[in-house]
Tab-separated table of C-alpha atoms in Angstrom:
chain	number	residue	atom	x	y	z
C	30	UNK	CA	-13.662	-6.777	14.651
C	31	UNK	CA	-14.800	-9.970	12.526
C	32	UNK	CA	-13.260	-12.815	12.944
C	33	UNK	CA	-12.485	-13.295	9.525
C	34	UNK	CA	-10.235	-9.655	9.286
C	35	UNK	CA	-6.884	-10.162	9.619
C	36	UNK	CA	-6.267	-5.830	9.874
C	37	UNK	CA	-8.864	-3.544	10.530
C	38	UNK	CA	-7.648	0.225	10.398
C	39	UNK	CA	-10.187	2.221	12.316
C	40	UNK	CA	-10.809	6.870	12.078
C	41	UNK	CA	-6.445	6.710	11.547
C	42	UNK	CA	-4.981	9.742	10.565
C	43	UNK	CA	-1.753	11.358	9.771
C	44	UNK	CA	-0.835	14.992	10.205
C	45	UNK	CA	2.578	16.278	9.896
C	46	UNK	CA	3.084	19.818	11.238
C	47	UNK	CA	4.310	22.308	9.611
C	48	UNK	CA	6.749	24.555	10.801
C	49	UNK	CA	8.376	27.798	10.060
C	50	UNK	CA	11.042	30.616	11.208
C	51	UNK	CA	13.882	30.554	13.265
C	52	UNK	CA	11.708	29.190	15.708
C	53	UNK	CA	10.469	26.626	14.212
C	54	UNK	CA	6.758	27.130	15.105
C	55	UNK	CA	4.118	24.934	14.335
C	56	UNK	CA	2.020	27.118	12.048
C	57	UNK	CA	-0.209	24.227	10.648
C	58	UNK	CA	-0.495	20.853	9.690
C	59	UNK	CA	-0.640	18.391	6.515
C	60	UNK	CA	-3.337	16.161	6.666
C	61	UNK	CA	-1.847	13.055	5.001
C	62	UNK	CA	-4.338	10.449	5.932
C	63	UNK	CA	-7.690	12.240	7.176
C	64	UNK	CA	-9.581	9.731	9.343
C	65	UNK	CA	-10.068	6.864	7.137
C	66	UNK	CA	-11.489	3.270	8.073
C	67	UNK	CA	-11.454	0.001	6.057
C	68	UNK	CA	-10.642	-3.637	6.693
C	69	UNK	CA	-8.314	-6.529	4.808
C	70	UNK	CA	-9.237	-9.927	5.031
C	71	UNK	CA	-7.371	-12.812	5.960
C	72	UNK	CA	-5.434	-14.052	2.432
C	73	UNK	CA	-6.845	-10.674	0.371
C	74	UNK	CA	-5.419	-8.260	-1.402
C	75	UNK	CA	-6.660	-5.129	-1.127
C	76	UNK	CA	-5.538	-2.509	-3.507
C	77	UNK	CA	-4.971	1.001	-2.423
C	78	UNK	CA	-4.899	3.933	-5.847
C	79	UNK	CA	-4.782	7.190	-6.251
C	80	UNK	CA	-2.839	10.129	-7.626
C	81	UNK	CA	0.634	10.837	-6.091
C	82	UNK	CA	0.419	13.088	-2.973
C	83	UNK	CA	-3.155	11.299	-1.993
C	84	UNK	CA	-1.866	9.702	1.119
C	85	UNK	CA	-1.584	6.040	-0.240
C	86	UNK	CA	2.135	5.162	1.143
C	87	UNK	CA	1.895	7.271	4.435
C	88	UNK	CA	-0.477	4.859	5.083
C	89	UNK	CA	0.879	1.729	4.557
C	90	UNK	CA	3.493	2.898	6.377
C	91	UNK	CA	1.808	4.178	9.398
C	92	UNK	CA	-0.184	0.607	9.743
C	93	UNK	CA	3.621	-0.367	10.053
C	94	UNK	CA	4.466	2.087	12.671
C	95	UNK	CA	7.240	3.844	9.893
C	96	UNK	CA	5.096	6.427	10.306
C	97	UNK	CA	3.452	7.703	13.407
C	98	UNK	CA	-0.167	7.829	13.227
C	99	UNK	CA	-2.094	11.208	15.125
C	100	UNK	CA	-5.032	9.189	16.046
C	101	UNK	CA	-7.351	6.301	15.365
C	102	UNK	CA	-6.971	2.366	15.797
C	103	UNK	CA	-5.179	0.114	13.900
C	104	UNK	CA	-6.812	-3.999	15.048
C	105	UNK	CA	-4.232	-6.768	13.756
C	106	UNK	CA	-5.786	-9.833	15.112
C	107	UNK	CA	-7.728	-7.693	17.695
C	108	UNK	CA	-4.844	-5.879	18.973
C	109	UNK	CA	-4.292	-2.266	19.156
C	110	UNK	CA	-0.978	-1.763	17.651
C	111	UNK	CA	-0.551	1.806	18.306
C	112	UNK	CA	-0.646	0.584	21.921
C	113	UNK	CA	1.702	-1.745	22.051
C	114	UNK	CA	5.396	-0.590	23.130
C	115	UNK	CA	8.450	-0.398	21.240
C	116	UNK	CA	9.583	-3.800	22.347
C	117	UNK	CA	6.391	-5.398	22.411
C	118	UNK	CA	5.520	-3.862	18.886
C	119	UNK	CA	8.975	-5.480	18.073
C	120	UNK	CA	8.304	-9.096	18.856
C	121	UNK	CA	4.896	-8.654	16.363
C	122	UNK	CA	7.222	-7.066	13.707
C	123	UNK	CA	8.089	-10.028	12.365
C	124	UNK	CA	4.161	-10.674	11.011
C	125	UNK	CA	4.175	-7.606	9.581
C	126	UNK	CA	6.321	-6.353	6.678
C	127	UNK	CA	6.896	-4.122	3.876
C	128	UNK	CA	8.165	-4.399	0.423
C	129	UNK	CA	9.685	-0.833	-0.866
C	130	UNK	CA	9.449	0.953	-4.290
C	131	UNK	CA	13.188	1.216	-5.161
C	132	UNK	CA	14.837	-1.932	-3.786
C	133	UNK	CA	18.282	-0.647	-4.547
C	134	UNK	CA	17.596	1.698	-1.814
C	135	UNK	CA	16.447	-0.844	0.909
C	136	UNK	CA	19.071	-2.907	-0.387
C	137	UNK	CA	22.399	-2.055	1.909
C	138	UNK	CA	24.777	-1.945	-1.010
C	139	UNK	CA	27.958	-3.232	1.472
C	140	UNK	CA	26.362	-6.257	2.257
C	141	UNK	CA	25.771	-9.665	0.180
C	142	UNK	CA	22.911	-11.453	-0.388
C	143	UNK	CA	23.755	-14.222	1.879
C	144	UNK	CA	24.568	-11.283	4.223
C	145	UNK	CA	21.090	-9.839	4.130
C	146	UNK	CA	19.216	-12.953	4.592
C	147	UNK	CA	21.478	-14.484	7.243
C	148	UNK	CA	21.383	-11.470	9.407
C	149	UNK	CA	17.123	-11.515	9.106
C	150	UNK	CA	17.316	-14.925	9.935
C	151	UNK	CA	20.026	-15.431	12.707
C	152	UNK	CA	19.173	-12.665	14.680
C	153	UNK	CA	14.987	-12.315	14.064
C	154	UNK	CA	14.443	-16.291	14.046
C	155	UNK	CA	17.432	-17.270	16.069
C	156	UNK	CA	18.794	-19.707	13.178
C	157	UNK	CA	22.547	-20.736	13.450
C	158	UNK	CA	24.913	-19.678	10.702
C	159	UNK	CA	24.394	-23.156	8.709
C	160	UNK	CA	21.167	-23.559	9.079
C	161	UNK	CA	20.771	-19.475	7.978
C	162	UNK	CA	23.053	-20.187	4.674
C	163	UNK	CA	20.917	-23.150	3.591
C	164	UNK	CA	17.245	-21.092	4.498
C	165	UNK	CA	19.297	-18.377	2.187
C	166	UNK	CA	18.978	-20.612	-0.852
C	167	UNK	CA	16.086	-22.098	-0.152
C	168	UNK	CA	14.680	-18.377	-0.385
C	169	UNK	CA	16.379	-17.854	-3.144
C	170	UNK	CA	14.927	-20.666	-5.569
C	171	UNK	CA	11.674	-19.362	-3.967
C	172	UNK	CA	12.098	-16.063	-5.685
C	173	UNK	CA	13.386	-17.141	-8.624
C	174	UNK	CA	16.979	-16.711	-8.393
C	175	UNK	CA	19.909	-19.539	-8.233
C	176	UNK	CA	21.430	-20.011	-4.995
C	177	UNK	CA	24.611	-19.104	-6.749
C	178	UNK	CA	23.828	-15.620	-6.337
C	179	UNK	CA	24.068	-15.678	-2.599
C	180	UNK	CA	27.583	-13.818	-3.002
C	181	UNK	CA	26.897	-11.077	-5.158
C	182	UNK	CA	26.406	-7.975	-4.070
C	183	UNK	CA	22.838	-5.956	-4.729
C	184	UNK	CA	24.682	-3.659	-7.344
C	185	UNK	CA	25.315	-6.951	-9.266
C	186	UNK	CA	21.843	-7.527	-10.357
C	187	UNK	CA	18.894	-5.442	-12.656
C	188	UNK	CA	16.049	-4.245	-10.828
C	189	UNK	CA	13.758	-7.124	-11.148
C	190	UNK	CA	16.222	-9.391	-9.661
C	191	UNK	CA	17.305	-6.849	-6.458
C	192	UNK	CA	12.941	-7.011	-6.074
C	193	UNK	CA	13.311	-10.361	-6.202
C	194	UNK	CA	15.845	-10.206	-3.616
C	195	UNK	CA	13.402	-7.569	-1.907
C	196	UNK	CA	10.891	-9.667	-1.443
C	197	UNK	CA	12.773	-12.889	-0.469
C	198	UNK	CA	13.970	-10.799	2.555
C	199	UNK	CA	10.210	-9.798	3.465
C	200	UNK	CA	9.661	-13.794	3.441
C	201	UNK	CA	12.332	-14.770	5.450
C	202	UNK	CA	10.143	-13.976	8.501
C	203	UNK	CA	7.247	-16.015	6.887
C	204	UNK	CA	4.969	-12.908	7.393
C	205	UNK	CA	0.895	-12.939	7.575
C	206	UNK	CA	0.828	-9.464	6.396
C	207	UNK	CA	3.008	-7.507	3.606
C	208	UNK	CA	2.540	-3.691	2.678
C	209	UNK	CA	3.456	-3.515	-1.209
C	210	UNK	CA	4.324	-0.136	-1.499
C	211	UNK	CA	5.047	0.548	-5.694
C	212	UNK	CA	6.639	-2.557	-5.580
C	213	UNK	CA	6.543	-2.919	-9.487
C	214	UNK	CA	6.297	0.508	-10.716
C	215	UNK	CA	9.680	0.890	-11.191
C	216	UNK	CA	10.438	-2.061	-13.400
C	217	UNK	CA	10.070	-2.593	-17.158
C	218	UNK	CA	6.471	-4.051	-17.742
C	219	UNK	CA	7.890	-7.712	-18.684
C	220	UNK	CA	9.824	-7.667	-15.220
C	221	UNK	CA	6.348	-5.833	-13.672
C	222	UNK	CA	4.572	-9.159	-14.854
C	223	UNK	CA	7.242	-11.575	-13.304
C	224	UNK	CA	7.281	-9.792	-9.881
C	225	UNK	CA	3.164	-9.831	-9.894
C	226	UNK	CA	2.954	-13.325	-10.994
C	227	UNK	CA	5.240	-14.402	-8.336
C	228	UNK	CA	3.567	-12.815	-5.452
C	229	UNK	CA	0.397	-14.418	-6.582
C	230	UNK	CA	1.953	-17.641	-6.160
C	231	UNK	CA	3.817	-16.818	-2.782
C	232	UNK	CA	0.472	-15.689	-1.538
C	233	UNK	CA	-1.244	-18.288	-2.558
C	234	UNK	CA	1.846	-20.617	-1.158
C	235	UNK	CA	1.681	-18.821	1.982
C	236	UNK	CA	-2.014	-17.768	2.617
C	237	UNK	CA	-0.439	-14.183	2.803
C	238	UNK	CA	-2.406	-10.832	2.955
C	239	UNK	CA	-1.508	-8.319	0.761
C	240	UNK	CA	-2.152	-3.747	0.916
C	241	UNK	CA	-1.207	-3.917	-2.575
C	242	UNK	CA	-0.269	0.098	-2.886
C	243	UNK	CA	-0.385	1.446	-6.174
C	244	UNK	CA	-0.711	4.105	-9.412
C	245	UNK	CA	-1.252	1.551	-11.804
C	246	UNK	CA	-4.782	0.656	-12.184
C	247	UNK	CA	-4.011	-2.155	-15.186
C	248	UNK	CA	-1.909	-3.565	-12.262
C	249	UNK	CA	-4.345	-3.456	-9.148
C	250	UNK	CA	-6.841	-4.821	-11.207
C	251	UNK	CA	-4.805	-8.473	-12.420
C	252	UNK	CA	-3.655	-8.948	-8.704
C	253	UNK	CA	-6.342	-7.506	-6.287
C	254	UNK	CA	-9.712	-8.828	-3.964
C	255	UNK	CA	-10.734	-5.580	-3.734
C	256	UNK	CA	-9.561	-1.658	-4.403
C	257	UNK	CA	-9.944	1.314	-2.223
C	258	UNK	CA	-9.751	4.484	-4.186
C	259	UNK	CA	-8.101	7.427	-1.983
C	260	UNK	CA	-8.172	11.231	-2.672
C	261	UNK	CA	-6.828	13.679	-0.489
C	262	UNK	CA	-6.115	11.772	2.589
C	263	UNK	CA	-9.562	9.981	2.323
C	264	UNK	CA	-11.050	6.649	0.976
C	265	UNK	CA	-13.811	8.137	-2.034
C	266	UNK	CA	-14.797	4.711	-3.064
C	267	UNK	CA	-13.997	0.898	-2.150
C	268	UNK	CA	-15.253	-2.141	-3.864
C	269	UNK	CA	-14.522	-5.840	-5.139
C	270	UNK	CA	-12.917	-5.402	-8.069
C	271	UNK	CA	-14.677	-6.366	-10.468
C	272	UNK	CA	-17.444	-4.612	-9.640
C	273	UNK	CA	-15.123	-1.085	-9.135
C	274	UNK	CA	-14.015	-1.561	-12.416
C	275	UNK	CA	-17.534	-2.009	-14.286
C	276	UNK	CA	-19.286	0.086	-12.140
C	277	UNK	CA	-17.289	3.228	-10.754
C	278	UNK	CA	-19.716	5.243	-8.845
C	279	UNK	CA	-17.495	8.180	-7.790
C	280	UNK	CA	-16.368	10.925	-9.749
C	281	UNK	CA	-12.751	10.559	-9.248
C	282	UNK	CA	-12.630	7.128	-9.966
C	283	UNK	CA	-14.731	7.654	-13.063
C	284	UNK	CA	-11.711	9.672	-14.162
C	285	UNK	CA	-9.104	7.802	-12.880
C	286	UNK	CA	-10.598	4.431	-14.871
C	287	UNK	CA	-11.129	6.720	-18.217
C	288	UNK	CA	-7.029	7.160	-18.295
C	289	UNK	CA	-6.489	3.372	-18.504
C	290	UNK	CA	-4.681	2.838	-21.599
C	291	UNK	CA	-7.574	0.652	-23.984
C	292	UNK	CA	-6.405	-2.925	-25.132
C	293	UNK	CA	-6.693	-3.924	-28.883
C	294	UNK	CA	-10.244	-5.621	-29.111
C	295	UNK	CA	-11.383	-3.557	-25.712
C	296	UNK	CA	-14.550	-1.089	-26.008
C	297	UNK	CA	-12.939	2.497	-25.979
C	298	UNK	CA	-14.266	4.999	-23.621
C	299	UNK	CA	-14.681	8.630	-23.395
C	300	UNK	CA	-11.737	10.156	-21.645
C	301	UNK	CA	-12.727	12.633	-18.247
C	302	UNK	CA	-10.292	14.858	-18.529
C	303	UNK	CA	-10.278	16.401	-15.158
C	304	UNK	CA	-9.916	20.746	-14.403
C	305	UNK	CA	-7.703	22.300	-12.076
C	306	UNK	CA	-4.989	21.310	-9.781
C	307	UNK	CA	-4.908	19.249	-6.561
C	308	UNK	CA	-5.544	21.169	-3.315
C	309	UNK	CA	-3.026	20.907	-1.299
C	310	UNK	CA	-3.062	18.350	2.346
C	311	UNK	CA	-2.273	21.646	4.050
C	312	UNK	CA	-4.942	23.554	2.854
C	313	UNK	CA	-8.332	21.212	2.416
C	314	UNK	CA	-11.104	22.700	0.971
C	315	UNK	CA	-14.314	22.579	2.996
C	316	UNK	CA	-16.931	20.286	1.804
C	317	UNK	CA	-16.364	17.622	-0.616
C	318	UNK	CA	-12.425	17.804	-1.413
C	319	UNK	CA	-13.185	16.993	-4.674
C	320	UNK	CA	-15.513	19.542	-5.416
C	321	UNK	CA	-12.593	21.800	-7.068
C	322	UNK	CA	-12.304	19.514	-9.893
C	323	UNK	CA	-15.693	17.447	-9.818
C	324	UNK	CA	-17.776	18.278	-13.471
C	325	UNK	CA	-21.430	17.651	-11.165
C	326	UNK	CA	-20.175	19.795	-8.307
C	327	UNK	CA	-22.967	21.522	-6.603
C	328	UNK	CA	-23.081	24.113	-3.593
C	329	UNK	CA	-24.266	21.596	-1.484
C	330	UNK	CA	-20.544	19.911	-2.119
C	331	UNK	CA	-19.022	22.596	-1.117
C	332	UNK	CA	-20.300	22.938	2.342
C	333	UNK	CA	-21.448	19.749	3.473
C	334	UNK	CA	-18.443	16.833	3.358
C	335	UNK	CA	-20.288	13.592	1.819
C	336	UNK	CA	-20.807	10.284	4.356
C	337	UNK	CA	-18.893	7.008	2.952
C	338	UNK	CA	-21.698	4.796	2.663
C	339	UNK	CA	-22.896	1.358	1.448
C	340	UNK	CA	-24.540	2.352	-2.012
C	341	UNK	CA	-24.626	-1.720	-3.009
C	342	UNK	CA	-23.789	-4.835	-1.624
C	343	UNK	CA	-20.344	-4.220	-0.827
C	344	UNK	CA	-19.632	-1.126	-2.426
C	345	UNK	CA	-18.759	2.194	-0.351
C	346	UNK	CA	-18.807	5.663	-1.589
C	347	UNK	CA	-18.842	9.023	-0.613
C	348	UNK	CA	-20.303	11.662	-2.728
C	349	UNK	CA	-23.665	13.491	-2.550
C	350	UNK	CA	-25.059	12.985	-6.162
C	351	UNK	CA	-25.216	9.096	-5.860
C-alpha cells in the first residue's frame, strides 16, 4: 500500500446466499460485489456510478463493515479491517463514517437535534453535557443551520435541512473518511447544489476523503478526483475525471455518458441506447457480463472474462476490443 492511499480495497467481494424451502437451504448465491480492487487517496473523492442493482452501495457499506464482506482486504492506513474485532473495529469507527440516502430514515424521529449530536459526542468523544451543547451549535453553523434549531425535532425540517443535519452528525467525530451513499439524490436540484457545495468546502476545511456513491453522472462529475464505473458487481472502467468524461473507453460507460441530459450551448451527442435487460447477480453470464447488451460483442466476450488493465496513464478498463 502507498503511502499516499488513505483506503485501499483489495479482490473484496460480497455474496449473499440465497435460500429456499422450509428448510431454508442455501441453493445459491448473489454476487453483489465480485472481486473488485481500487484505491482512494488521501483528501480525494472518488466517485463510484452505475445502474441500480450494480453493487455500488453494498460496497460502501461493506468497506464500513454494515455489510459483511466474503473475502478480500480492505487497507485503511495499512490495516486490515476485516481483521480487526468488534471492539477494536469500534475504537477505528469513529474515522470512518457514512452519510445515508434518506436522512429522515437515519434520523431517529424521537430524538432532537441537540439530542443526536450530544449523544455522538458525550458518549463517542467523552465531551460533558456543556461542552456537547455548545460543539452542537458550533456544528450547526457549520452546516448551515442556526443554532436555534437545536430543539426541533427531524420531522420539523425539509429534506435538505435533515441532510444538513445528516451530515453535521457524520462530522461530529471529525472523520478522515466518509461513504456518501445517494446523499443528494433525493433532494430538489437547488437543495442537490447546496448539499454538494457544502461538502466541497467541509472537505476542503477538513482534508476529508470522500467514496462519493452515485446515479447521477452531472453530479459525480462537479464534485469528484476520479470515477470508477461499476457493472454487475465489477469495476468496467476507472479514471480521473476529466479524462473519463472526454474519453470513455468502455462500452457501458459510453452509454451511460450518452444519457447525460445536454446543456444549452453543449455539443449534442448520439444517444446509445442500450438492448436487453440486466442479468441478474445470481445468475452471471460467463465471459464479459456485459456481453448481453454490448453493440461490439464478439464470441471471444462471451467466453473469456476481460483483464482490468492500464490502457493510458491512469486509466483502467476491462474489455477485449480496446
Amino acid at each position: 500500500m502507498t503511502q499516499e492511499n488513505l483506503l485501499e480495497i483489495q479482490d473484496l467481494e460480497v455474496r449473499f446466499p440465497i435460500k429456499k424451502g422450509i428448510l431454508q437451504r442455501t441453493t445459491g448465491y448473489v454476487r453483489a460485489v465480485d472481486h473488485i480492487s481500487f484505491s482512494i487517496k488521501k483528501c480525494e473523492t472518488l466517485g463510484l456510478v452505475g445502474e441500480s442493482g450494480c453493487g455500488k452501495t453494498t460496497t460502501g457499506r461493506a468497506i464500513l463493515r454494515l455489510n459483511t464482506p466474503t473475502g478480500g482486504e480492505i487497507l485503511y492506513q495499512g490495516q486490515n479491517l476485516l481483521d480487526k474485532s468488534t471492539s477494536d473495529f469500534r475504537t477505528m469507527r469513529k474515522d470512518l463514517q457514512i452519510i445515508f440516502q434518506d436522512p429522515y430514515s437515519s434520523l431517529n424521529p424521537r430524538q432532537t437535534v441537540k439530542s443526536l449530536l450530544s449523544e455522538v459526542l458525550t458518549i463517542k468523544c467523552g465531551h460533558s453535557k456543556s461542552e456537547a451543547a455548545e460543539k452542537t451549535g458550533e456544528l450547526l453553523q457549520q452546516v448551515g443551520l442556526s443554532p436555534m434549531y437545536a430543539s426541533r425535532y427531524p420531522h420539523e425540517f425539509s429534506g435538505g435541512q435533515r441532510q444538513r443535519i445528516a451530515i453535521a452528525r457524520a462530522l461530529a467525530l471529525t472523520p478522515e473518511f466518509i461513504v456518501c451513499d445517494e446523499a443528494v439524490s433525493a433532494l430538489d436540484v437547488s437543495i442537490q447544489s447546496q448539499i454538494i457545495n457544502l461538502l466541497m468546502d467541509l472537505k476542503s476545511t477538513y482534508q476529508m476523503t470522500y467514496l462519493f456513491i452515485s446515479h447521477a453522472l452531472n453530479v459525480v462529475q462537479h464534485i469528484s478526483d476520479r470515477v470508477a464505473v461499476m457493472y454487475l458487481g465489477k469495476i468496467v472502467e476507472m479514471a480521473e475525471t476529466d479524462e473519463l468524461f472526454s474519453h470513455p473507453a468502455h462500452p457501458y460507460t459510453q452509454a451511460l455518458l450518452s444519457a447525460v441530459p445536454i446543456l444549452s450551448g453543449r455539443e449534442t451527442g448520439q444517444r446509445i441506447l442500450l438492448k436487453g435487460e440486466v442479468p441478474g447477480a445470481a445468475h452471471i453470464p460467463l465471459g464479459c457480463r456485459f456481453h448481453t447488451r454490448c453493440p461490439y460483442a464478439e464470441d471471444r466476450c462471451k467466453k473469456e472474462e476481460p483483464a482490468f488493465r492500464e490502457i493510458g496513464p491512469g486509466h483502467m478498463a476491462a474489455c477485449h476490443k480496446i
